[in-house]
Short mmCIF file of C-alpha atoms in Angstrom, two decimals:
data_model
loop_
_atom_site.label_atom_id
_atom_site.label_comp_id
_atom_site.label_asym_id
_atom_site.label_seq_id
_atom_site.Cartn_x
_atom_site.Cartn_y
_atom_site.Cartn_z
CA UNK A 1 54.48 153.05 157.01
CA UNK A 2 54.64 155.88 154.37
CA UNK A 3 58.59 155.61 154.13
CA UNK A 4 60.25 153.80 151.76
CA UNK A 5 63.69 151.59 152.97
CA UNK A 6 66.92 150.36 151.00
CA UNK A 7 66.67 147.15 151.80
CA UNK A 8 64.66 144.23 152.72
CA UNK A 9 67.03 141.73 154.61
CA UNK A 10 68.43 143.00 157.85
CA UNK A 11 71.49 141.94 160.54
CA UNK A 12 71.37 141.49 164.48
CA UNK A 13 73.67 144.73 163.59
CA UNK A 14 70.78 146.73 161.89
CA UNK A 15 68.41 145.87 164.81
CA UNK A 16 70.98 147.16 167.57
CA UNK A 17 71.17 150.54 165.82
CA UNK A 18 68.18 150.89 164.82
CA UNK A 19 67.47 150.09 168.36
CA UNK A 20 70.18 152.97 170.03
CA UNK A 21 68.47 155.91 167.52
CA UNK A 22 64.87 155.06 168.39
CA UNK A 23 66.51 154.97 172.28
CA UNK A 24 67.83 158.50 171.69
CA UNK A 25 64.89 159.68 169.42
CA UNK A 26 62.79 158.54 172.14
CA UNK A 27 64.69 160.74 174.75
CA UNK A 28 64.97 163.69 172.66
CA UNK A 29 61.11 163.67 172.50
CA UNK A 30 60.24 163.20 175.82
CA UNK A 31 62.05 165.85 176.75
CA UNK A 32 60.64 168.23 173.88
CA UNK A 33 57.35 166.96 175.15
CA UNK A 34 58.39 167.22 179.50
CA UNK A 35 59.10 170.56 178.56
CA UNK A 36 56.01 171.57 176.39
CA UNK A 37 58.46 172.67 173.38
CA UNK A 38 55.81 171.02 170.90
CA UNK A 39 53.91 172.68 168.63
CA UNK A 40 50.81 174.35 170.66
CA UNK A 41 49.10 175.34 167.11
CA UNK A 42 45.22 175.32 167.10
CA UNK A 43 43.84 171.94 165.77
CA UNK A 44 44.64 171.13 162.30
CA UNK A 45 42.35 168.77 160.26
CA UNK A 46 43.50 166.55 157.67
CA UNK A 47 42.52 163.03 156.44
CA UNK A 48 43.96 159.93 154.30
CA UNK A 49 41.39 157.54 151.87
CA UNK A 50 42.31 154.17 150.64
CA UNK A 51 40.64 153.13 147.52
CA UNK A 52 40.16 149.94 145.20
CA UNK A 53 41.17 149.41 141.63
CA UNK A 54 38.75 147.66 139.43
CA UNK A 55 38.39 146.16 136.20
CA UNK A 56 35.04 146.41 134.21
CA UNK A 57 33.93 143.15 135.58
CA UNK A 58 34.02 145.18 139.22
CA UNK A 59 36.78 142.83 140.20
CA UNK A 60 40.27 144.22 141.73
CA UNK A 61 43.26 145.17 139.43
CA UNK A 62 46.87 145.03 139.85
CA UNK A 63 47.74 148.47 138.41
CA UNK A 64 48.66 150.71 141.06
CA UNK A 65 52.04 151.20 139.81
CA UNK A 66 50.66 152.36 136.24
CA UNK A 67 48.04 154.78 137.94
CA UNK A 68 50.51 156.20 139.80
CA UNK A 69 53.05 156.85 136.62
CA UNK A 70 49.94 158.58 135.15
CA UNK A 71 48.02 160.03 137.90
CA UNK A 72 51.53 162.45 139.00
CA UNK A 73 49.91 163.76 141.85
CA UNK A 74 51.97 164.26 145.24
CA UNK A 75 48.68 163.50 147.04
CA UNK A 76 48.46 160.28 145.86
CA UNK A 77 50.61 156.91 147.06
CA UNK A 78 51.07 153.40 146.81
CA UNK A 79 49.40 151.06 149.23
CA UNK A 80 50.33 147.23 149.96
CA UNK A 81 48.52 145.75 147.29
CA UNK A 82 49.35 146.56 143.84
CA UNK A 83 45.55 146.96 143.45
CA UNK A 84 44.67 149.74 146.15
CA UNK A 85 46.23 153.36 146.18
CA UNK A 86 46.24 156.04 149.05
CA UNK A 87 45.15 159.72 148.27
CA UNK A 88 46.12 162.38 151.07
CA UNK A 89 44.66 165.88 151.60
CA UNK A 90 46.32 169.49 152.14
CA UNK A 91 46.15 169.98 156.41
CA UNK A 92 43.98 172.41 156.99
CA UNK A 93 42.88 175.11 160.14
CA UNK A 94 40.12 173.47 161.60
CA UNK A 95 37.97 176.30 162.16
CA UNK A 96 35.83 178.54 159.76
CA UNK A 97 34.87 176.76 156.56
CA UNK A 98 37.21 174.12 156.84
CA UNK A 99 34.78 171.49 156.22
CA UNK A 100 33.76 172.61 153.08
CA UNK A 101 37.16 172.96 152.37
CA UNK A 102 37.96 169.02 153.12
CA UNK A 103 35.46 168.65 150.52
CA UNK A 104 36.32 170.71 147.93
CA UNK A 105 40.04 169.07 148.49
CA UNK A 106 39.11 166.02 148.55
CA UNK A 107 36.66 166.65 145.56
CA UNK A 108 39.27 167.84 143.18
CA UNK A 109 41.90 165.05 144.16
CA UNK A 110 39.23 162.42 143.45
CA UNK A 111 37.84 163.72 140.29
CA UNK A 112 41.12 163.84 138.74
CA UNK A 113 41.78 160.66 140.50
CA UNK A 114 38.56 159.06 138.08
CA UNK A 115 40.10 160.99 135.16
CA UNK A 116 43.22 158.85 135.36
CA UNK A 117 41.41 155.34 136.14
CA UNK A 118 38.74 155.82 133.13
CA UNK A 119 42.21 156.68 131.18
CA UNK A 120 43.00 153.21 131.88
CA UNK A 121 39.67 151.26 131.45
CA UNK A 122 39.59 151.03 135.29
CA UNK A 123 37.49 152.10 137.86
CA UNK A 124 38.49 153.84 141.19
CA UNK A 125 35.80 152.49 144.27
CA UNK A 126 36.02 153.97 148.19
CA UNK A 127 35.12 151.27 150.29
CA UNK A 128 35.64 149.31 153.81
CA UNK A 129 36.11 145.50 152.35
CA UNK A 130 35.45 145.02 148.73
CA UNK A 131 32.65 142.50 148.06
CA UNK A 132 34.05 140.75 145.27
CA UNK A 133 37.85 140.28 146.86
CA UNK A 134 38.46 136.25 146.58
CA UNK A 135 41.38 134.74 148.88
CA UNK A 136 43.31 134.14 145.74
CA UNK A 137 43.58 138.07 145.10
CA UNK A 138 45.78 138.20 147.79
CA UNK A 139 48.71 136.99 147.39
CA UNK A 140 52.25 138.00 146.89
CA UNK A 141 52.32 138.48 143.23
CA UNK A 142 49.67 141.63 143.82
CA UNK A 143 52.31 143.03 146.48
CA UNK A 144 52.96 146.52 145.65
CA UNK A 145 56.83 146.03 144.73
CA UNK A 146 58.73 148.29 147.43
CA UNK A 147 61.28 146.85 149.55
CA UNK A 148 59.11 148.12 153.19
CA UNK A 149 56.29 146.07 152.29
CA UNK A 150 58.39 142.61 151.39
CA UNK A 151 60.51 143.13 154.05
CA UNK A 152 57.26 143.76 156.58
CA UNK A 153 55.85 140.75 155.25
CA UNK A 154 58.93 138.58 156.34
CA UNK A 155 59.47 140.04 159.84
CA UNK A 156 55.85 139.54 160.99
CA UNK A 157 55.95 135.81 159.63
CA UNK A 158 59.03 135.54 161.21
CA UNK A 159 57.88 136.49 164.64
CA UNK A 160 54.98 134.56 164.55
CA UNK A 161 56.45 131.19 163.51
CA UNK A 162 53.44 130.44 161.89
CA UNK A 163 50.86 131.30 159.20
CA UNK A 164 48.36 133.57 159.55
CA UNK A 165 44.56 132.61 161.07
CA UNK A 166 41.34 134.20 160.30
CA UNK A 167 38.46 133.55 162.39
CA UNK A 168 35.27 136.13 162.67
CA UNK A 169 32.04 135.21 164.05
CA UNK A 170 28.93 137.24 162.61
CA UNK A 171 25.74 136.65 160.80
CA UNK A 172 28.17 133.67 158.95
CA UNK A 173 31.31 132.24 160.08
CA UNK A 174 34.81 132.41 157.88
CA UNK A 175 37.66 130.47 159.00
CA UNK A 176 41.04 130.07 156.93
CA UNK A 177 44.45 130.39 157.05
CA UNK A 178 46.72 132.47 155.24
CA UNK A 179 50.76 132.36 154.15
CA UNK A 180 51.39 136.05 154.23
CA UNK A 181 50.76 139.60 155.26
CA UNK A 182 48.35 140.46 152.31
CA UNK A 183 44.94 139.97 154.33
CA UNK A 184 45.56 143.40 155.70
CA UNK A 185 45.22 144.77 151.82
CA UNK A 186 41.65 143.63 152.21
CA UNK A 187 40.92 146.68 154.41
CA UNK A 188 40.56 149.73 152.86
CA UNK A 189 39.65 153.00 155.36
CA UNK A 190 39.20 157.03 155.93
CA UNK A 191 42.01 157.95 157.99
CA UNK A 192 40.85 161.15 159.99
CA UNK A 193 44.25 163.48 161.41
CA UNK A 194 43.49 165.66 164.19
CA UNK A 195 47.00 167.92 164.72
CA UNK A 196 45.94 168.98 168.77
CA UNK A 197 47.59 171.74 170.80
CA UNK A 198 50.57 169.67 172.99
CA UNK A 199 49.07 170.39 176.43
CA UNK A 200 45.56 168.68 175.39
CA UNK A 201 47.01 166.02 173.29
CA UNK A 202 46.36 163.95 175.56
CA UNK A 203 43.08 164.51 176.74
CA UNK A 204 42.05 164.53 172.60
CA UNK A 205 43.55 160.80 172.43
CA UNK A 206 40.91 159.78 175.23
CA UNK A 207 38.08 161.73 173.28
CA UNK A 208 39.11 159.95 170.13
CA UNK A 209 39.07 156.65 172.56
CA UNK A 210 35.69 157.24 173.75
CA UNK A 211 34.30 158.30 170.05
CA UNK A 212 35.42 155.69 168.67
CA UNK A 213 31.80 153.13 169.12
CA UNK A 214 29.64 155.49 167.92
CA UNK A 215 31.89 156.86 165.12
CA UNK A 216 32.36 152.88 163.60
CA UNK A 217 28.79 152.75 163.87
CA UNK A 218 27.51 155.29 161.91
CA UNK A 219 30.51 155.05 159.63
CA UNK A 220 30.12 151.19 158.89
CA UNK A 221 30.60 149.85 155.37
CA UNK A 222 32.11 146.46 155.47
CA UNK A 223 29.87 143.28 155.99
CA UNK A 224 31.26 141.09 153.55
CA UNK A 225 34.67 139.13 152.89
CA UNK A 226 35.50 136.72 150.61
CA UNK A 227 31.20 136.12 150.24
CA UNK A 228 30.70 135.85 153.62
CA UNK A 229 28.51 138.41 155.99
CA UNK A 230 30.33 139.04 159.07
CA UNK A 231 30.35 142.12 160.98
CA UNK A 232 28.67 145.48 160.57
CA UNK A 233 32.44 146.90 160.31
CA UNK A 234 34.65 143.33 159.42
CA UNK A 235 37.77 145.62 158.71
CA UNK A 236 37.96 145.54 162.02
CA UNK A 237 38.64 142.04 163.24
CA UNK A 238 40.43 141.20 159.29
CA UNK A 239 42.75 144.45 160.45
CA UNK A 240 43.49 142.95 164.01
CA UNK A 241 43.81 139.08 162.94
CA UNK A 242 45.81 139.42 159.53
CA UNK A 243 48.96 141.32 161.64
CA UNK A 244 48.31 139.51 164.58
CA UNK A 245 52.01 140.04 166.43
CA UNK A 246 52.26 141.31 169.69
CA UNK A 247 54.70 142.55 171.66
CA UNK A 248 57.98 140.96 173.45
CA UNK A 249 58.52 137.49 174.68
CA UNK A 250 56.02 135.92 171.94
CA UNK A 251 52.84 137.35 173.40
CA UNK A 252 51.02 137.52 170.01
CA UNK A 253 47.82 136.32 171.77
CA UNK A 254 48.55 138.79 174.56
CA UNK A 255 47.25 142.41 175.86
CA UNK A 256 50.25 143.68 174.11
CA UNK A 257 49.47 143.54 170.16
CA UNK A 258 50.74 145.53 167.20
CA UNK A 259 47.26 146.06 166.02
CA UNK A 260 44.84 146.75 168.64
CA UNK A 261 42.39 149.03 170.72
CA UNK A 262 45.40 149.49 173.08
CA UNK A 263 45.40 148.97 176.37
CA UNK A 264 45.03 152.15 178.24
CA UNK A 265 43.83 156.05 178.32
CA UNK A 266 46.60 158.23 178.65
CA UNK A 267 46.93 159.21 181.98
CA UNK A 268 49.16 162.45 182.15
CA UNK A 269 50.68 162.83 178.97
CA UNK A 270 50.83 161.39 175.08
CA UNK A 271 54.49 160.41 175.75
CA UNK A 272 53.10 157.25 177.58
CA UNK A 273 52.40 155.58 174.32
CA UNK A 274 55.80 155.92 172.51
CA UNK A 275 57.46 154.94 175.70
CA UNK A 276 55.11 151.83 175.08
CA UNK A 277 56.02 151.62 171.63
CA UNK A 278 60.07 151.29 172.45
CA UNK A 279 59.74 148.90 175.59
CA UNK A 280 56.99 146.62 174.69
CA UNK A 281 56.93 146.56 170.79
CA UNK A 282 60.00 144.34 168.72
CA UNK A 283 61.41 146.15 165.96
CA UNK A 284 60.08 145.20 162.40
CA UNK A 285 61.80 147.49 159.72
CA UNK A 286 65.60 148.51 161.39
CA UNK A 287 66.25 151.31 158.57
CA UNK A 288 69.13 153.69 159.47
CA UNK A 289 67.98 157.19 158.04
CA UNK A 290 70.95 159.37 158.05
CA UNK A 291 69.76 162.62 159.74
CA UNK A 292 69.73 164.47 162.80
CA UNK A 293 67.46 162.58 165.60
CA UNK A 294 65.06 165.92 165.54
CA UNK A 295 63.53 164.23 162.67
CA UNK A 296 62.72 161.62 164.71
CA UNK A 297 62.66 158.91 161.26
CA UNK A 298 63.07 156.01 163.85
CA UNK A 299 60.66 156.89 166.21
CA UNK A 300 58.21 157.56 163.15
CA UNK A 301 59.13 154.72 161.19
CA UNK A 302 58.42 152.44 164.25
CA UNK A 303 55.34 153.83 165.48
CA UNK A 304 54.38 153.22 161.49
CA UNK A 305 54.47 149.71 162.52
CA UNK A 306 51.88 149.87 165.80
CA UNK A 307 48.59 150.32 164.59
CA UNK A 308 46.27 151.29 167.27
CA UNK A 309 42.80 151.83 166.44
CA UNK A 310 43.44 155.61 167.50
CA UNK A 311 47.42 156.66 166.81
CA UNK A 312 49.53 159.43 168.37
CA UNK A 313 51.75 160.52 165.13
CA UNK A 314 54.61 162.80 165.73
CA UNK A 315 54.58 165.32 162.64
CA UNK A 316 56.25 169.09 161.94
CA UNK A 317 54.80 172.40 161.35
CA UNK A 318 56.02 174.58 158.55
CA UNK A 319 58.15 176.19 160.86
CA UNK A 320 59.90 172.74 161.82
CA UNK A 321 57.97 172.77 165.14
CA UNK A 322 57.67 168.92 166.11
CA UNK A 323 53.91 168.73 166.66
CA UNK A 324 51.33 165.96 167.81
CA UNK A 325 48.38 164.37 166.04
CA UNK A 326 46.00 162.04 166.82
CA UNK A 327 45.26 159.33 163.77
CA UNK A 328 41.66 158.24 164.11
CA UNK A 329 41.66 154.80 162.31
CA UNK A 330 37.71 152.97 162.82
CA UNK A 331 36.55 154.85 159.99
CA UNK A 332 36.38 152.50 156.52
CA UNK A 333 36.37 154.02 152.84
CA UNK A 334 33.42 155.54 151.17
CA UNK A 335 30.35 155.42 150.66
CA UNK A 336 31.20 158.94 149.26
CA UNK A 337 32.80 161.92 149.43
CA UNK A 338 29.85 164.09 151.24
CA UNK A 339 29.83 160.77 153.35
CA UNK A 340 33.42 161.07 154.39
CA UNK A 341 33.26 164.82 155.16
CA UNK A 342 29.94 164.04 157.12
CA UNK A 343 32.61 161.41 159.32
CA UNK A 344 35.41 164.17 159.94
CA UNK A 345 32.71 166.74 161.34
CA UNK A 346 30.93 164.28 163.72
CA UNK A 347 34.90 163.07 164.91
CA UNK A 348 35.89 166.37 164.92
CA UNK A 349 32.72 167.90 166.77
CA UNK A 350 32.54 164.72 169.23
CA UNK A 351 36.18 164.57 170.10
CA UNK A 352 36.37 168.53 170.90
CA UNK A 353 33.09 167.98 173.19
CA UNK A 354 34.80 164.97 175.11
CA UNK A 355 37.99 166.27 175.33
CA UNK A 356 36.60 169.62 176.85
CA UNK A 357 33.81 168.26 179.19
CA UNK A 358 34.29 164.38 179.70
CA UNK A 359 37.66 163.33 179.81
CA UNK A 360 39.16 166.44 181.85
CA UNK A 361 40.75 165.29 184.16
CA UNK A 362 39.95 161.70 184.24
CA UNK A 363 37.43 160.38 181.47
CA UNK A 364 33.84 159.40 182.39
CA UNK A 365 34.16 155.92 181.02
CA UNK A 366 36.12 153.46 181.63
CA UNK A 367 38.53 152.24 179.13
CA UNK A 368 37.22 148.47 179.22
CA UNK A 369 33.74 150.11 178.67
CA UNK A 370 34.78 152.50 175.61
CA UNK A 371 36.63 149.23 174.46
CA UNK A 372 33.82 146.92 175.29
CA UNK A 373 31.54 149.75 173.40
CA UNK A 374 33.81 149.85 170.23
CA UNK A 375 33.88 145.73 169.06
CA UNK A 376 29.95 145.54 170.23
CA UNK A 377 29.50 148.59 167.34
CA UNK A 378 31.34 146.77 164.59
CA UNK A 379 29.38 143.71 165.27
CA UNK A 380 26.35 145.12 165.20
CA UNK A 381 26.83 148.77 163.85
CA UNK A 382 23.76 151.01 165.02
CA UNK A 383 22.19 148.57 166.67
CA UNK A 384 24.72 147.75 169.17
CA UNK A 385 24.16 148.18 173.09
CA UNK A 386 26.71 150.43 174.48
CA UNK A 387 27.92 151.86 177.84
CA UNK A 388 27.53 155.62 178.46
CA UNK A 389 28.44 158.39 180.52
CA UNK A 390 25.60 157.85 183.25
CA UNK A 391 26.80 154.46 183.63
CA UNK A 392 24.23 152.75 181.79
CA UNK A 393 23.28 151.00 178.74
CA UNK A 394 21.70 152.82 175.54
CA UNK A 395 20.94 151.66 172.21
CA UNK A 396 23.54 153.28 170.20
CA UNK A 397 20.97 154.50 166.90
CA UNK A 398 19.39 156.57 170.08
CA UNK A 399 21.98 157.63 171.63
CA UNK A 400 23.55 159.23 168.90
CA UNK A 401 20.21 160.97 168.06
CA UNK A 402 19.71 162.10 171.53
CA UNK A 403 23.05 163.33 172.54
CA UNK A 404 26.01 162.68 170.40
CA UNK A 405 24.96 164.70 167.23
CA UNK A 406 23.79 167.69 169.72
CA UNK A 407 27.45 166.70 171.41
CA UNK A 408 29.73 166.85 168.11
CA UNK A 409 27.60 170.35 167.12
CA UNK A 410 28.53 171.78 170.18
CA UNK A 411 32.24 170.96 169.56
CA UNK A 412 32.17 172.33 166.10
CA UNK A 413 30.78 175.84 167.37
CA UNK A 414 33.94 175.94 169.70
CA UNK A 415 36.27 174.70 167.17
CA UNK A 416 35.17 177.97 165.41
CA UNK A 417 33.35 175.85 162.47
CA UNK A 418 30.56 178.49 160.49
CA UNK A 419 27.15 176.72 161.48
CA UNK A 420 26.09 176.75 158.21
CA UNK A 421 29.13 174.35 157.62
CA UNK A 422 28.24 172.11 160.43
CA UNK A 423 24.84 171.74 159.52
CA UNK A 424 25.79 170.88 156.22
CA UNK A 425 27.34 168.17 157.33
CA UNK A 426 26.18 166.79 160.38
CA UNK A 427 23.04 166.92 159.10
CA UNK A 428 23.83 163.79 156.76
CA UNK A 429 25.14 161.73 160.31
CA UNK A 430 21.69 162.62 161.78
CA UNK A 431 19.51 161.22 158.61
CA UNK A 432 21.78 158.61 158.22
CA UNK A 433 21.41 157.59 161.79
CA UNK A 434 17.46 158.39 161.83
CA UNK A 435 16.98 155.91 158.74
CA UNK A 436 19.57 152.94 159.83
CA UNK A 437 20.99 152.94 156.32
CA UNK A 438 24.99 152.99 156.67
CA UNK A 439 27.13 151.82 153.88
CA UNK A 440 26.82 148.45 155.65
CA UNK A 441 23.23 147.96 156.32
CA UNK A 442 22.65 149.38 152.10
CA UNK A 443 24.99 146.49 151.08
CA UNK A 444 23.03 144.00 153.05
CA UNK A 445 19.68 145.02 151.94
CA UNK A 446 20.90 144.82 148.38
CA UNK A 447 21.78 141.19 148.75
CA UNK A 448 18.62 140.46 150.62
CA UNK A 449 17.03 141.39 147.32
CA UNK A 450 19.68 139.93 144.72
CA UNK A 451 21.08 136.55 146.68
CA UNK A 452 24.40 136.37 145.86
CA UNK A 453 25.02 138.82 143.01
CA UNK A 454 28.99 140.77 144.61
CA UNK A 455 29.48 141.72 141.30
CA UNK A 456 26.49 143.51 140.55
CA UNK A 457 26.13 145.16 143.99
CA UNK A 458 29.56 146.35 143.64
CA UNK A 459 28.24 148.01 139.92
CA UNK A 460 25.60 149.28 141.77
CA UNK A 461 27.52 150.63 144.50
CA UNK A 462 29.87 152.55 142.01
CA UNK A 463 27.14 154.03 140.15
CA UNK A 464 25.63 155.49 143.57
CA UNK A 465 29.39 156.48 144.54
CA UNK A 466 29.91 158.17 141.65
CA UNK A 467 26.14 160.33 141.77
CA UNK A 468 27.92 161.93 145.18
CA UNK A 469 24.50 161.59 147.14
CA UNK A 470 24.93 160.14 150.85
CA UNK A 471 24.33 156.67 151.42
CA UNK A 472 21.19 157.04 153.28
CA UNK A 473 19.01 158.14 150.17
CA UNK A 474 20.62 155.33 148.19
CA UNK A 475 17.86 152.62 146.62
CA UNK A 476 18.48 148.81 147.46
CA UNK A 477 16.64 147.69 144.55
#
């Protein structure tokens, strides 16, 4: 959903071409893929971070457009509402030092990132759903004004004939409608890439699959929406319910939906889901992009438009090599930066561990269970009962200290990572799993202590955020 469009009202005309290029793009790379003449590069790490701007009185701030103008930076990018921005990292070798060099990225994109905000008398905040959002933020007056988003907005309303419902069911209840596509603004995430080698690409996506409960437990940051405490990790069902549009034949409430867990591992090749994508998935945004099909723009620009919890992405290397990535979504925003980085390397480590010794050649779990496993850990976060590989039931806060972080070290050593590197950070996931305190479970315990007080938890938060020190030595006072 990166690329811009011309327009934002569309024919029966545009969708039929649209249609016969993403047909042929489709083909073309099946047959690239059939015939392994992907890219077969060593992973490649990269990341995206969606962040919050917000006034002094910690509330958001339409002024995305104006950061940008300032900011300059080709790293950095608009997001759906005029009050969130997108900042991108530099892909790098995931071997060696390459976590430390995330964070040094990521570091210098950020700090200047402040630099800009301050210049403005705003402040720039990572994190999953922002505590003091109100229903009444979000609508279409803070739409970020490009023509992809408004016309996005009026295909998805248009398919579903109806507004938009929220219903999630956690420590409270929040039930509402909504006129329009902004509720997915409210979700704000770390997007991890993982660029895999074509003839495991596969195998990665069901590693990513199966990580996926643990990694949006440890990771969660997101209890509250619109004052209410929901789930451990609420971006999760706010994501899924506010683009709820399935596939063909109206089945919005069906297996088939645009935003989703998915419905299947892979079974013998990545191709599987973009052959999903063109027969089960309506067209949203029919842009003709004048260029050869080996740029795939239709193919891209559609799968833009499926949001699966875990991605396939079709991208390039330098050498115009079409290559494979796997977009790991369950991850929100924040707490920090050392936080983030701590994320990547468990993903990273976890996902090269499964993919080489679980899900080769048919995974361990099965994909109802690693589903199952995934809602039950945004609901409850660390405390959530999951299924496991010996086909019983562990409490996930122990099963991550007695397997997973010994797992994801063990893929980091064959990824090449320096130890000293992956004890840097995996060190953080094991504290942070030893004392319970996630970005989630510190929000909570500050409004235990201060009933009611979003705005000054947010303050709070941002001061913490901006000391750099992981969440789990934070103070809830």
């Amino acid at each position: 959903m990166g690329q811009e469009i011309n327009t934002a009202s569309f024919t029966q005309a545009d969708f039929d071409a649209f249609y016969e290029c993403l047909e042929n793009e489709t083909s073309e790379l099946e047959q690239l893929i059939s015939t392994n003449n992907c890219s077969q590069h060593s992973p490649v790490a990269g990341f995206e971070i969606e962040a919050w701007l917000l006034d002094q009185a910690m509330n958001p701030t339409p002024r995305n457009q104006e950061f940008l103008e300032a900011f300059q930076n080709p790293l950095a990018t608009t997001e759906l509402a005029r009050f969130n921005i997108e900042l991108n990292n530099q892909p790098v070798a995931l071997n060696h030092n390459a976590l430390s060099q995330l964070h040094q990225g990521l570091n210098t994109t950020w700090q200047a990132a402040l630099k800009t905000a301050h210049s403005m008398n705003t402040h720039l905040l990572m994190i999953g759903t922002l505590p003091t959002l109100k229903q009444s933020d979000l609508n279409l007056t803070n739409m970020s004004p490009l023509k992809r988003y408004q016309a996005l907005n009026e295909q998805i309303l248009h398919l579903r004939g109806e507004p938009l419902k929220l219903s999630i069911s956690g420590q409270e209840n929040l039930s509402l409608q909504h006129d329009d596509v902004m509720l997915e603004s409210a979700t704000t995430s770390f997007q991890i890439h993982l660029q895999t080698p074509l003839t495991v690409a596969h195998h990665y996506y069901n590693a990513a699959v199966m990580a996926s409960a643990p990694m949006v437990g440890i990771c969660a940051n997101s209890p509250y929406l619109f004052g209410k405490d929901l789930w451990c990790e609420t971006r999760i069902p706010l994501f899924e319910q506010a683009i709820e549009v399935g596939g063909y034949d109206g089945a919005s409430h069906g297996p088939i939906r645009r935003v989703s867990f998915g419905t299947q591992y892979a079974r013998n090749s990545i191709m599987e889901f973009f052959m999903i994508n063109l027969n089960h998935f309506p067209i949203l945004l029919p842009m003709h992009f004048d260029q050869h099909d080996n740029h795939f723009a239709h193919l891209r620009l559609h799968n833009g438009t499926i949001w699966r919890w875990n991605r396939p992405l079709v991208g390039f290397d330098e050498d115009g090599t079409a290559h494979i990535r796997i977009e790991h979504r369950v991850v929100p925003a924040g707490p920090t930066i050392i936080d983030s980085i701590a994320n990547a390397a468990f993903f990273y480590g976890l996902a090269k561990q499964l993919c080489d010794t679980v899900v080769q050649p048919k995974p361990q779990l099965t994909f109802s269970q690693a589903k199952d496993n995934f809602y039950q850990s945004a609901r409850y976060g660390l405390d959530a009962q999951i299924h496991w590989l010996d086909g019983t039931k562990h409490h996930l806060q122990q099963l991550i200290d007695s397997q997973l972080i010994d797992m994801a070290y063990a893929g980091l050593s064959k990824l090449g990572i320096d130890p000293d590197d992956a004890t840097t950070y995996l060190e953080i996931i094991r504290h942070r799993n030893q004392s319970g305190q996630t970005g989630s479970q510190w929000q909570r315990q500050f409004m235990h202590n201060n009933p009611g007080q979003f705005n000054a938890m947010t303050a709070a938060y941002l001061d913490l955020q901006s000391i750099g020190q992981p969440v789990h030595t934070w103070d809830c006072t």
